[in-house]
Coordinates of C-alpha atoms (C1' of nucleotides) in Angstrom, one line a residue:
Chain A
X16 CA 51.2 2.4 5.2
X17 CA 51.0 -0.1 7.2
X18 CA 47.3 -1.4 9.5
X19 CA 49.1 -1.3 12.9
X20 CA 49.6 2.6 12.2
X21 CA 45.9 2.9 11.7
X22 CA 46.3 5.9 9.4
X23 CA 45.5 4.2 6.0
X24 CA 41.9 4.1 5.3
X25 CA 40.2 1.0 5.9
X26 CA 37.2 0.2 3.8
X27 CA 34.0 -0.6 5.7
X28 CA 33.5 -3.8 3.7
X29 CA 36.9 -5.0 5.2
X30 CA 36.0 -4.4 8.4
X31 CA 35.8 -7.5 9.7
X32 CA 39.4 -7.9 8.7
X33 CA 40.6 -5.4 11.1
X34 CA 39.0 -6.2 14.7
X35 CA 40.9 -5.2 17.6
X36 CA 42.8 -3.0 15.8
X37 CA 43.1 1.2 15.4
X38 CA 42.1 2.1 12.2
X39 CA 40.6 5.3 9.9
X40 CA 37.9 5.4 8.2
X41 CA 36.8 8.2 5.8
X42 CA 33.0 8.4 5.0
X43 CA 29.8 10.4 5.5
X44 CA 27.1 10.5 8.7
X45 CA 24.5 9.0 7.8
X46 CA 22.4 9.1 11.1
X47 CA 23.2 10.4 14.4
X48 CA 21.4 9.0 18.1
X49 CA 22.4 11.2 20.5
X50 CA 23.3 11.4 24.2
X51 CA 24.8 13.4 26.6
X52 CA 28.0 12.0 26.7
X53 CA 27.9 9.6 24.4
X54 CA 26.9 9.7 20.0
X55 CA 26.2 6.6 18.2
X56 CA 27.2 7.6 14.5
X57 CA 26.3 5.9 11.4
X58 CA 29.2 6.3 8.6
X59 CA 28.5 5.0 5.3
X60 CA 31.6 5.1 3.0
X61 CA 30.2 3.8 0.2
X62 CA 31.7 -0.3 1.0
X63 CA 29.6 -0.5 4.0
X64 CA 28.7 1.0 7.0
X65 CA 29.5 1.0 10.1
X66 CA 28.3 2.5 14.3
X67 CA 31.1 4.6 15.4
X68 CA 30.5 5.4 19.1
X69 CA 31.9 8.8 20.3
X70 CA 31.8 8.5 24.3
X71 CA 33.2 11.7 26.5
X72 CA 35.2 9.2 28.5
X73 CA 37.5 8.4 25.4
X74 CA 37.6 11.9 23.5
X75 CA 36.7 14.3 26.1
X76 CA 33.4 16.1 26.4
X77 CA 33.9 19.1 23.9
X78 CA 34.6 16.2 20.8
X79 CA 30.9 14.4 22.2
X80 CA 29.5 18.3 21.7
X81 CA 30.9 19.0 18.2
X82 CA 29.9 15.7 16.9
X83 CA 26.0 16.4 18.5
X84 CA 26.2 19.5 16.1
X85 CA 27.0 17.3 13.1
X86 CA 24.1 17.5 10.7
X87 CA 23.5 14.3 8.7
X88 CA 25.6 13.8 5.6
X89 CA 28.2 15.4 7.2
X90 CA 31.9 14.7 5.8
X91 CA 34.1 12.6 8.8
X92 CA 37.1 10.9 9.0
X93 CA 37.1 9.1 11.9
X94 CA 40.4 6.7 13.6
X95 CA 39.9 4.0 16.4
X96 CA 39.2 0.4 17.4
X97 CA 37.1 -2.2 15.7
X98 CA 35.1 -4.3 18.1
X99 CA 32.7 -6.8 17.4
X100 CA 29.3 -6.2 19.2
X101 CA 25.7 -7.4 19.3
X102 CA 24.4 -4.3 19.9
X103 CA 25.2 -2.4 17.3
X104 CA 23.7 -2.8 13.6
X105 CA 25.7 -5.1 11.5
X106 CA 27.7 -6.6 14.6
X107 CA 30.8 -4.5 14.7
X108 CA 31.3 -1.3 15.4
X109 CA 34.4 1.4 16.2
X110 CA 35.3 3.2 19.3
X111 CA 36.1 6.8 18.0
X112 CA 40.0 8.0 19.1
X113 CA 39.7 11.0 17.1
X114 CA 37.3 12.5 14.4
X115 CA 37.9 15.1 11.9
X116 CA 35.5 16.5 10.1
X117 CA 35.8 17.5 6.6
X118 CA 32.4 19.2 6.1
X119 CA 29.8 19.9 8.3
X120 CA 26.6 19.2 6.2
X121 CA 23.4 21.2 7.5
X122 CA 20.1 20.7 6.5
X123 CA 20.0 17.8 4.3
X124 CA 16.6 17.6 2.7
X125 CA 16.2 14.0 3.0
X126 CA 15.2 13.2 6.1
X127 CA 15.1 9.8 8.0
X128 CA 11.1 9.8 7.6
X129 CA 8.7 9.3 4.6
X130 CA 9.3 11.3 1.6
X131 CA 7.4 11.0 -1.6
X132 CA 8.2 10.3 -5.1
X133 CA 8.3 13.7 -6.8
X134 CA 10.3 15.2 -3.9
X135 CA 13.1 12.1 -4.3
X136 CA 13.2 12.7 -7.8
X137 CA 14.0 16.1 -7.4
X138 CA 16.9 15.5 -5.3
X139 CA 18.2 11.9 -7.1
X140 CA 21.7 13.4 -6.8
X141 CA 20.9 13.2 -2.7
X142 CA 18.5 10.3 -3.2
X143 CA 21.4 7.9 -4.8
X144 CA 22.9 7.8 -0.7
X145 CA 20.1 5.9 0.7
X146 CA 20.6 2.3 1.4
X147 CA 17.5 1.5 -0.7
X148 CA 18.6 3.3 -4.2
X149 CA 22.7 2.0 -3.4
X150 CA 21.0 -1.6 -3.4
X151 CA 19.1 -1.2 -6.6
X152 CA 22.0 0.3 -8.2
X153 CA 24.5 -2.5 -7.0
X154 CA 22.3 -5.1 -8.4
X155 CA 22.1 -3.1 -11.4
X156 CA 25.7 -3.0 -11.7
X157 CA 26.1 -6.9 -11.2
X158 CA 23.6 -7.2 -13.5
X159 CA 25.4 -5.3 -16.5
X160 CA 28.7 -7.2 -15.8
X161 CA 26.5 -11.0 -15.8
X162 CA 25.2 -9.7 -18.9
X163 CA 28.7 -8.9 -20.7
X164 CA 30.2 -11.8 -18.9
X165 CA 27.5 -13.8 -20.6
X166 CA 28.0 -12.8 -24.4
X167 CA 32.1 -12.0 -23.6
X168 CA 32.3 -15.9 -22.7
X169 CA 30.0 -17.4 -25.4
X170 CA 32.4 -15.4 -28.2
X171 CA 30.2 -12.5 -28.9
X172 CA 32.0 -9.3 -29.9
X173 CA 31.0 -5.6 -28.7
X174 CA 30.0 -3.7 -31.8
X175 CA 28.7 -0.2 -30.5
X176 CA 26.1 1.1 -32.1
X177 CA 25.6 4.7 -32.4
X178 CA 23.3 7.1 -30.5
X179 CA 22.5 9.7 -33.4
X180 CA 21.0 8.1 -36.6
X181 CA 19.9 10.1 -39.9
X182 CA 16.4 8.1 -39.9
X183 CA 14.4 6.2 -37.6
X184 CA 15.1 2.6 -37.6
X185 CA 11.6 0.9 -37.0
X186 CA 8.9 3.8 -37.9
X187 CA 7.2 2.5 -35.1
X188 CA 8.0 5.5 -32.4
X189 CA 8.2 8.6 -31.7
X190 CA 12.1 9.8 -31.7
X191 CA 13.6 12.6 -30.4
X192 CA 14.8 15.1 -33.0
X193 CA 17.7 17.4 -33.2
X194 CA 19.6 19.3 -35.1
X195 CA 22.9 17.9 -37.3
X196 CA 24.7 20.7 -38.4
X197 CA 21.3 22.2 -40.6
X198 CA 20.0 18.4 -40.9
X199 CA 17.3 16.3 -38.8
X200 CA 19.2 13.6 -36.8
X201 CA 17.8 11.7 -34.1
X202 CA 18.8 9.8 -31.2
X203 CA 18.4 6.2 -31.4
X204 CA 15.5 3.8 -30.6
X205 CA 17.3 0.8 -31.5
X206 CA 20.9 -0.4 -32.5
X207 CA 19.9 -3.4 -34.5
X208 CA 20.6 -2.6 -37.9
X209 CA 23.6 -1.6 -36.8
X210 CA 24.4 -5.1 -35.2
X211 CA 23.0 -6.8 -38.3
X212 CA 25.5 -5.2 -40.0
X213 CA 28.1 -6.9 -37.5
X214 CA 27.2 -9.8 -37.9
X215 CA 29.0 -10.4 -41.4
X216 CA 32.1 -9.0 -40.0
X217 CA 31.9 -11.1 -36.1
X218 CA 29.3 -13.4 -36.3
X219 CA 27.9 -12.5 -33.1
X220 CA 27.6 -9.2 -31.7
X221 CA 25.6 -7.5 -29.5
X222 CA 25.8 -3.7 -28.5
X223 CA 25.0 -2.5 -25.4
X224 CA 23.8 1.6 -24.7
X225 CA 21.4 4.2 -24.6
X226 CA 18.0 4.6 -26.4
X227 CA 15.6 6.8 -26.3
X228 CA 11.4 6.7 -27.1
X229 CA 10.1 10.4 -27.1
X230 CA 6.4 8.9 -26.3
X231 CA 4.5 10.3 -24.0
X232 CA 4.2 7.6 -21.5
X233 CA 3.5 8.4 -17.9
X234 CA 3.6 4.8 -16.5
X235 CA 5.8 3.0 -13.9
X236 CA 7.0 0.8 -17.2
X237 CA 8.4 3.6 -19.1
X238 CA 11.2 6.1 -19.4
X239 CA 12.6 7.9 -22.1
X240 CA 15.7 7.4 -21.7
X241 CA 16.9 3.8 -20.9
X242 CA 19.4 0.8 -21.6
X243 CA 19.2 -2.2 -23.7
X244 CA 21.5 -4.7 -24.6
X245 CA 20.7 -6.4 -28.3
X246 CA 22.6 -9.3 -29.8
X247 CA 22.7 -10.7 -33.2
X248 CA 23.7 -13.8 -34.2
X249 CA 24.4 -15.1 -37.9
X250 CA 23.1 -18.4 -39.1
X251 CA 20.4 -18.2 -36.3
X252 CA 16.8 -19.2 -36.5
X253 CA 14.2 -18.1 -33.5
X254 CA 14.5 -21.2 -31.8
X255 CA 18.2 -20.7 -31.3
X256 CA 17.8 -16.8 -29.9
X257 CA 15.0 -18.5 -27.6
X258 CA 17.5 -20.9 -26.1
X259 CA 20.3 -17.8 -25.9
X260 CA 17.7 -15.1 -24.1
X261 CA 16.7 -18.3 -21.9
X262 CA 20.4 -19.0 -21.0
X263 CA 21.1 -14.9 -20.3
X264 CA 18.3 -14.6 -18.2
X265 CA 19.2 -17.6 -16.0
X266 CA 22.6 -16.4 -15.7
X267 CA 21.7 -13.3 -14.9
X268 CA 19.7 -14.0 -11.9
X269 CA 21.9 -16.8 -10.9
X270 CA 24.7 -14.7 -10.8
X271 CA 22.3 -11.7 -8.8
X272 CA 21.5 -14.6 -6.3
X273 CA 25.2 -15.8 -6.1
X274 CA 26.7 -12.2 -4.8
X275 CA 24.2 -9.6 -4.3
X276 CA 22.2 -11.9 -1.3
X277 CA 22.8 -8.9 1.1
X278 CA 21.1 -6.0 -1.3
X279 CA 18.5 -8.3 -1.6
X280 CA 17.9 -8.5 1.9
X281 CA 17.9 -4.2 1.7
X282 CA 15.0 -4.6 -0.7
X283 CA 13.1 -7.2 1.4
X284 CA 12.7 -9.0 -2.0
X285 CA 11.4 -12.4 -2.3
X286 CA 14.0 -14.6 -3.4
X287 CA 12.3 -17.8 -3.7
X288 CA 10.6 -16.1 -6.6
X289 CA 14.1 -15.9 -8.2
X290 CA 15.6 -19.2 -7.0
X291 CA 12.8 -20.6 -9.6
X292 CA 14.0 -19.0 -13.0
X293 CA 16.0 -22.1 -14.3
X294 CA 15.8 -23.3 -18.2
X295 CA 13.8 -24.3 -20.2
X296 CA 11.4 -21.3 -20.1
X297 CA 8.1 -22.0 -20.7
X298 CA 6.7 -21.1 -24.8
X299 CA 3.6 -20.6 -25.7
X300 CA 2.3 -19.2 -29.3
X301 CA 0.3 -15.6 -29.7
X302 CA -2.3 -18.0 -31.1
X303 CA -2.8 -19.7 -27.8
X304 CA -1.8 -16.6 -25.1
X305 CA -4.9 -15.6 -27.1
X306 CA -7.0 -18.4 -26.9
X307 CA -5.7 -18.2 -22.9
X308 CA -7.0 -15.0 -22.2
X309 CA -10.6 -15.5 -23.7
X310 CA -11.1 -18.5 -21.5
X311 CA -9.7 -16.6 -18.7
X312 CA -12.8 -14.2 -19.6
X313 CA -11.2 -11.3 -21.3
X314 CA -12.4 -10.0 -24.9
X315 CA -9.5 -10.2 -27.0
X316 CA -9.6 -10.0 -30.7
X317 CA -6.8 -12.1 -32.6
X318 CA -4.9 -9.5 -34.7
X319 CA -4.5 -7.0 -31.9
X320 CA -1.4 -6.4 -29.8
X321 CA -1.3 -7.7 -25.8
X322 CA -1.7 -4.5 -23.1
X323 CA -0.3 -4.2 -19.7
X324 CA -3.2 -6.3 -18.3
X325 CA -2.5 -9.2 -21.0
X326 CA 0.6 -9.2 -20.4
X327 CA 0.2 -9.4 -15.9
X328 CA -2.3 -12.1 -16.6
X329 CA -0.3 -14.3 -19.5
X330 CA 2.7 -13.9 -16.4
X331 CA 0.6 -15.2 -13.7
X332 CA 0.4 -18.4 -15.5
X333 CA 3.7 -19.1 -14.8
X334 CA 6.2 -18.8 -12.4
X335 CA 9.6 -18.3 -14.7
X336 CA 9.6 -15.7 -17.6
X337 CA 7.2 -16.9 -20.4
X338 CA 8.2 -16.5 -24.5
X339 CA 5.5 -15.8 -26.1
X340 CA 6.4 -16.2 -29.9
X341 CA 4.4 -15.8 -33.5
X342 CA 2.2 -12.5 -32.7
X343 CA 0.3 -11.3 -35.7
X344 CA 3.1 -9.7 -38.7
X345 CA 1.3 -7.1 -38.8
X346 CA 1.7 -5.6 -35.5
X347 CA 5.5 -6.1 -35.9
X348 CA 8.3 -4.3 -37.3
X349 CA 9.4 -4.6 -41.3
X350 CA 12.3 -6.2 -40.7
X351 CA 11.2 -9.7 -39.0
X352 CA 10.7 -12.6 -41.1
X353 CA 6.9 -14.0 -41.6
X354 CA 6.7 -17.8 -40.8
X355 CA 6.7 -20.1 -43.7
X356 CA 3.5 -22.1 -42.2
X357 CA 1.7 -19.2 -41.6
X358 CA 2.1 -15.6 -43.6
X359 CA -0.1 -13.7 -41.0
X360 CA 2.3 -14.2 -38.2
X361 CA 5.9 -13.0 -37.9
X362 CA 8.7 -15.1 -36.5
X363 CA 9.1 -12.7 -33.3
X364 CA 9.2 -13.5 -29.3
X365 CA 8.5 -11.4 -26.1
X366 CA 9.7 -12.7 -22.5
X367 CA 7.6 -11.8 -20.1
X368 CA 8.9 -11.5 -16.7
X369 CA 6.6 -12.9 -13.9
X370 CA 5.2 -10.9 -11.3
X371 CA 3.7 -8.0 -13.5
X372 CA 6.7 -6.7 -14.5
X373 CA 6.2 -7.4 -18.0
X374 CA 8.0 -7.3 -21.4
X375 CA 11.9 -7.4 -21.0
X376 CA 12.9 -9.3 -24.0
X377 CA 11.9 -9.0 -27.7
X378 CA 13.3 -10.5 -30.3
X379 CA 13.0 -12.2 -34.0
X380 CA 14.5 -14.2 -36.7
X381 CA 15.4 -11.4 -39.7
X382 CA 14.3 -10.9 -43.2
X383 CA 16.8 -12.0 -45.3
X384 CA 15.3 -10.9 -48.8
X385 CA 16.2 -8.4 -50.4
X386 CA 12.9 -8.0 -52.3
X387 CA 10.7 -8.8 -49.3
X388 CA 13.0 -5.6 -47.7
X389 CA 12.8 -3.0 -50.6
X390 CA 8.3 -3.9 -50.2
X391 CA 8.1 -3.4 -46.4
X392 CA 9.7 -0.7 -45.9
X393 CA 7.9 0.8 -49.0
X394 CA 4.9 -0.3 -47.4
X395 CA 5.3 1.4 -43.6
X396 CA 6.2 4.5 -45.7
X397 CA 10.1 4.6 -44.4
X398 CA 13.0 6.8 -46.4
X399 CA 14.3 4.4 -49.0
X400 CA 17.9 5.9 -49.4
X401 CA 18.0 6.1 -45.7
X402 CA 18.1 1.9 -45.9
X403 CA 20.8 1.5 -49.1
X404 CA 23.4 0.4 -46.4
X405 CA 20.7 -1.9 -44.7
X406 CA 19.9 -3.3 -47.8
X407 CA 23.6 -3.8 -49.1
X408 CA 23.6 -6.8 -46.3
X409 CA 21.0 -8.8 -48.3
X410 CA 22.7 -8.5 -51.7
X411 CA 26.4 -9.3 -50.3
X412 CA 26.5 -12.6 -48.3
X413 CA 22.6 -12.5 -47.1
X414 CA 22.1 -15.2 -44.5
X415 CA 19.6 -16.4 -41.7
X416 CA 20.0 -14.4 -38.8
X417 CA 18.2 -13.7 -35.8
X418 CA 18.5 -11.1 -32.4
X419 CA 16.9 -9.2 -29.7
X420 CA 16.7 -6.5 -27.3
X421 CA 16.6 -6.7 -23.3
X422 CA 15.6 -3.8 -21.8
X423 CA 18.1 -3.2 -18.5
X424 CA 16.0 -1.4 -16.7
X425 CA 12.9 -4.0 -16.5
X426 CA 14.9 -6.6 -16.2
X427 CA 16.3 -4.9 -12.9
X428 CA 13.1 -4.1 -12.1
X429 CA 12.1 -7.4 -11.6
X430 CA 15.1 -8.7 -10.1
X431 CA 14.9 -6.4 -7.5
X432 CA 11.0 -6.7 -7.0
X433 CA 10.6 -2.3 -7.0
X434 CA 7.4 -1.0 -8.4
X435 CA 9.0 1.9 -10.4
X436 CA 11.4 1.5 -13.4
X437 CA 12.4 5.3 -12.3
X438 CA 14.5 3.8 -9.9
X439 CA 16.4 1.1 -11.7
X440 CA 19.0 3.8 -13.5
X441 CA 20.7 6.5 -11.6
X442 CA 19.4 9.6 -13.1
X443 CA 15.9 8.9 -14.3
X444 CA 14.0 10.8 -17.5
X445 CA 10.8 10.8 -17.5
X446 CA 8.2 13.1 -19.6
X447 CA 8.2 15.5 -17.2
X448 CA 11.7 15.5 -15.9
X449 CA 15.1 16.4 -16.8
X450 CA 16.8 17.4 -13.7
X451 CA 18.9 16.4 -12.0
Chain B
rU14 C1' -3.5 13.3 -26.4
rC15 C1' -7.3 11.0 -23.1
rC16 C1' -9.1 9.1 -18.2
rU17 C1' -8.4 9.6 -13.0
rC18 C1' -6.6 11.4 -8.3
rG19 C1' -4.1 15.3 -6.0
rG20 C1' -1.5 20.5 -4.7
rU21 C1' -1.8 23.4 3.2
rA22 C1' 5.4 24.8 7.2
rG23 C1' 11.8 22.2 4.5
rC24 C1' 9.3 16.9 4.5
rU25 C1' 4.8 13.7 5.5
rC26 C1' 0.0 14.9 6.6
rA27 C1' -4.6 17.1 9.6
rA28 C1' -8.3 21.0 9.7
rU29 C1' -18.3 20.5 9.6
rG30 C1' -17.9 27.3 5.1
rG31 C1' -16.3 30.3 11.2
rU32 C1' -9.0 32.0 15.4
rA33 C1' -4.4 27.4 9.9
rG34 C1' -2.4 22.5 13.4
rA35 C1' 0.6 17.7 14.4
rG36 C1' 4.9 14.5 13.7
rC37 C1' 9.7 14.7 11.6
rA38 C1' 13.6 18.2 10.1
rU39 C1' 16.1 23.0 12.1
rC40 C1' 17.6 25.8 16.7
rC41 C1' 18.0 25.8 22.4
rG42 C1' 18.0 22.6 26.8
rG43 C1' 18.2 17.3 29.3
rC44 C1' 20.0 12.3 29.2
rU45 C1' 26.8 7.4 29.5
rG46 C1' 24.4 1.9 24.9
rU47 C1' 21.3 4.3 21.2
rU48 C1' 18.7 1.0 17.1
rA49 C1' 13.6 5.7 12.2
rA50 C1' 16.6 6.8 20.1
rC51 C1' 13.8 9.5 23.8
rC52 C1' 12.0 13.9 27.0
rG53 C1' 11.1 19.5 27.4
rG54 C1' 11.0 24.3 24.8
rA55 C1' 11.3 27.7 20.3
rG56 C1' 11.2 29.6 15.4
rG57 C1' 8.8 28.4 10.9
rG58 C1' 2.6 29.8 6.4
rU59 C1' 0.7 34.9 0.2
rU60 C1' -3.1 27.0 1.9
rG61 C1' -0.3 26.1 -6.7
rU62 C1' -2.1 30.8 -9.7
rA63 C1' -6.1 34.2 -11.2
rG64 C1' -11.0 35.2 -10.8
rG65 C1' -16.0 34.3 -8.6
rU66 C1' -20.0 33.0 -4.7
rU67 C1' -20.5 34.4 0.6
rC68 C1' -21.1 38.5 6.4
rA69 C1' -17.0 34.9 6.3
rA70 C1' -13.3 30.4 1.6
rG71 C1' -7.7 25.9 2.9
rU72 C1' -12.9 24.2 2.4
rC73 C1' -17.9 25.8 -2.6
rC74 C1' -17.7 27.4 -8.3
rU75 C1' -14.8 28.6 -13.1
rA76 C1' -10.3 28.8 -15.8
rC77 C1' -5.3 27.9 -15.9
rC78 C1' -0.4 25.9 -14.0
rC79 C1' 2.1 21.8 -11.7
rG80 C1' 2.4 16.8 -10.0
rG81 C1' 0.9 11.2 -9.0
rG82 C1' -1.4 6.8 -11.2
rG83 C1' -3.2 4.6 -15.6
rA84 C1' -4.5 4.2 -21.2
rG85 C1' -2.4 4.4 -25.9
rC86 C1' 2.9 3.1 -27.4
rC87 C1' 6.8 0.2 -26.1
rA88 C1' 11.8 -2.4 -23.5

RNA sequence: UCCUCGGUAGCUCAAUGGUAGAGCAUCCGGCUGUUAACCGGAGGGUUGUAGGUUCAAGUCCUACCCGGGGAGCCA
């Protein structure tokens, strides 16, 4: 009960509290460097880590030759002093008085050498332990609680949307299909209509979940299963969600850079990179990413939608995310307004993270008419009774109102500087995988 | 769906058409301050599958299966 007793576990990230003194911690081996008489362990316990040394003159030679059979991963609780010293990684490390071992683990697959993707993937459940993934997966925690810290603070209310829909809400992708007791339901691709309806009950919402694209995208940008947050907000025009996805994405990083400086370190990211995204984010028009892109030398038509390689280039330009706004209406979905000035062009925006990482933010002001509605969605061929509700919120109270998405994933991505979106969410699905 | 690269030990990779090998992991031995510890030894293989060419195929040919990267699509 009490520290001097040195039988309550101690937390590795409370180490430093507790130097000089006997306590237990309670953890898993994480690597072993061996001698004769004396074992330098590594225990991870999920706060921290920490050397434990196990010498023969301190436990007796038969403890030092049980521990050299330990295999890595192995269960341990392990009681004795805390000392501070240079020599061992992280600066402190414990004297072993006694070790118990709750399982010994033998022949972990993953191995303290190179190991390849496919291999990783098949053992995420093993793969989650390594001090790369539990960095990536911190940050990604932090960043989910910056984000609902962000919209919790600015009066935003938590609508969830839900995961299985009876039609697809944008036409645009593939969805996956299943079966609804005899009917065709399908899990969701977006919970935007959903928020729109919020909005004339809060004001602003945003909903924050699952969705799911069943395209057939083998690319480092894509999984099928991932997280995105998507606020609405009534009475907004695209200026105003501009200035809110600017503010979120600043905070977001800001608050990255504020407490996670030591996962950041794990990942060997740059953050100079990330010390730079401040408001105002740079805007530029479709029109004029366009017009950027020929003069940079590549043969873009106006009219057709920016690839991977648009994208990379359009980022370079700057060094914070860029909005680009106004693409062509016709590549965008029914429900975003067209601009008064210009009917060809819808009032939409994409942020582009820099560095490559491309689209994690897209967003637009909303049709409010009714009879715009009832065309469009004639027009892209979608299930008119499947919209009634949808429509029902521009006959009763219709007002200006604007939103969008960020993808979590990307956005983590990019924060943490990794190549692979695969390893931005704990238990990946890709086209090819489902397992773990 | 298309393009492209690949599949050899548990893992990461070698092997001019001519006896399938190394490092790590595992097991055994040595080492009282290691930092992906080190040193010595051992076990470990239907070379993705099925055909074909050849005196001889991991290697060349055909088909298929599986995987990586990318395109399209998107966050």
């Amino acid at each position: 009960m009490h520290e001097e007793e040195g039988m309550q576990q101690v937390y590795l990230s409370r180490i430093a509290g507790h130097v000089g003194k006997s306590v237990t911690i309670k953890g898993w081996l994480q690597n072993r460097r061996a001698g004769g008489k004396v074992q330098f362990l590594l225990v991870r316990d999920g706060t921290g880590e920490i050397q434990v040394v196990v010498s023969a003159a301190d436990v007796g030679q038969d403890v030092v030759e049980m521990v050299d059979h330990l295999g890595q991963e192995s269960s341990i609780v392990v009681t004795g002093e805390v000392k501070e010293d240079k020599r061992a990684p992280g600066g402190y490390e414990m004297t072993a008085a006694s070790i118990e071992v709750v399982q010994n683990a033998e022949g972990y697959p993953i191995t303290p050498k190179e190991h390849k993707s496919p291999f990783l993937l098949d053992h995420r459940h093993l793969w989650l332990r390594s001090s790369r993934q539990r960095a990536i997966l911190k940050i990604r925690a932090e960043v989910i609680r910056a984000l609902r810290d962000f919209f919790d603070s600015r009066d935003f209310t938590l609508l969830d949307a839900p995961i299985l829909s009876g039609a697809a809400c944008e036409g645009t992708t593939t969805l996956f299909e299943t079966d609804y007791f005899g009917n065709k339901a399908y899990l969701t691709q977006s919970g935007q209509l959903y928020q729109e309806a919020g909005i004339g009950a809060f004001g602003k919402v945003y909903c924050f979940g699952p969705t799911f694209r069943a395209e057939k995208s083998k690319t480092r940008r894509h999984l099928m299963e991932f997280w995105m947050l998507e606020p609405e907000v009534a009475y907004a025009d695209l200026d105003d969600i501009m200035v809110l996805a600017e503010d979120m994405v600043a905070s977001v990083v800001a608050r990255v850079l504020e407490t996670r400086q030591k996962e950041l370190a794990v990942l060997e990211r740059d953050t100079a990179m990330l010390e730079k995204v401040t408001t105002p984010f740079p805007r530029i028009t479709y029109s004029e990413a366009v017009e950027h892109l020929r003069t940079g030398g590549l043969d873009i038509e106006w009219g057709k939608d920016f690839g991977g390689d648009e994208e990379t280039i359009l980022a370079k330009r700057f060094d914070k995310p860029v909005m680009v706004t106004r693409y062509p209406s016709a590549l965008k979905a029914f429900y975003m307004s067209r601009d008064p000035e210009d009917e060809k062009l819808a009032l939409c925006v994409d942020m582009l993270a820099p560095e490559g990482y491309g689209e994690i933010v897209g967003g637009s002001q909303r049709e409010t008419s009714l009879e715009e509605l009832e065309q469009r969605i004639a027009e892209h061929g979608l299930p008119k009774d499947a919209f009634q509700w949808y429509l029902d919120l521009r006959r009763y109270g219709s007002v200006p109102h604007s939103g969008y998405g960020i993808g979590l994933e990307r956005t983590v991505s990019w924060i943490c500087g990794i190549r692979h979106l695969r390893e931005a969410i704990p238990f990946p699905r890709l086209m090819n995988r489902l397992y773990p």
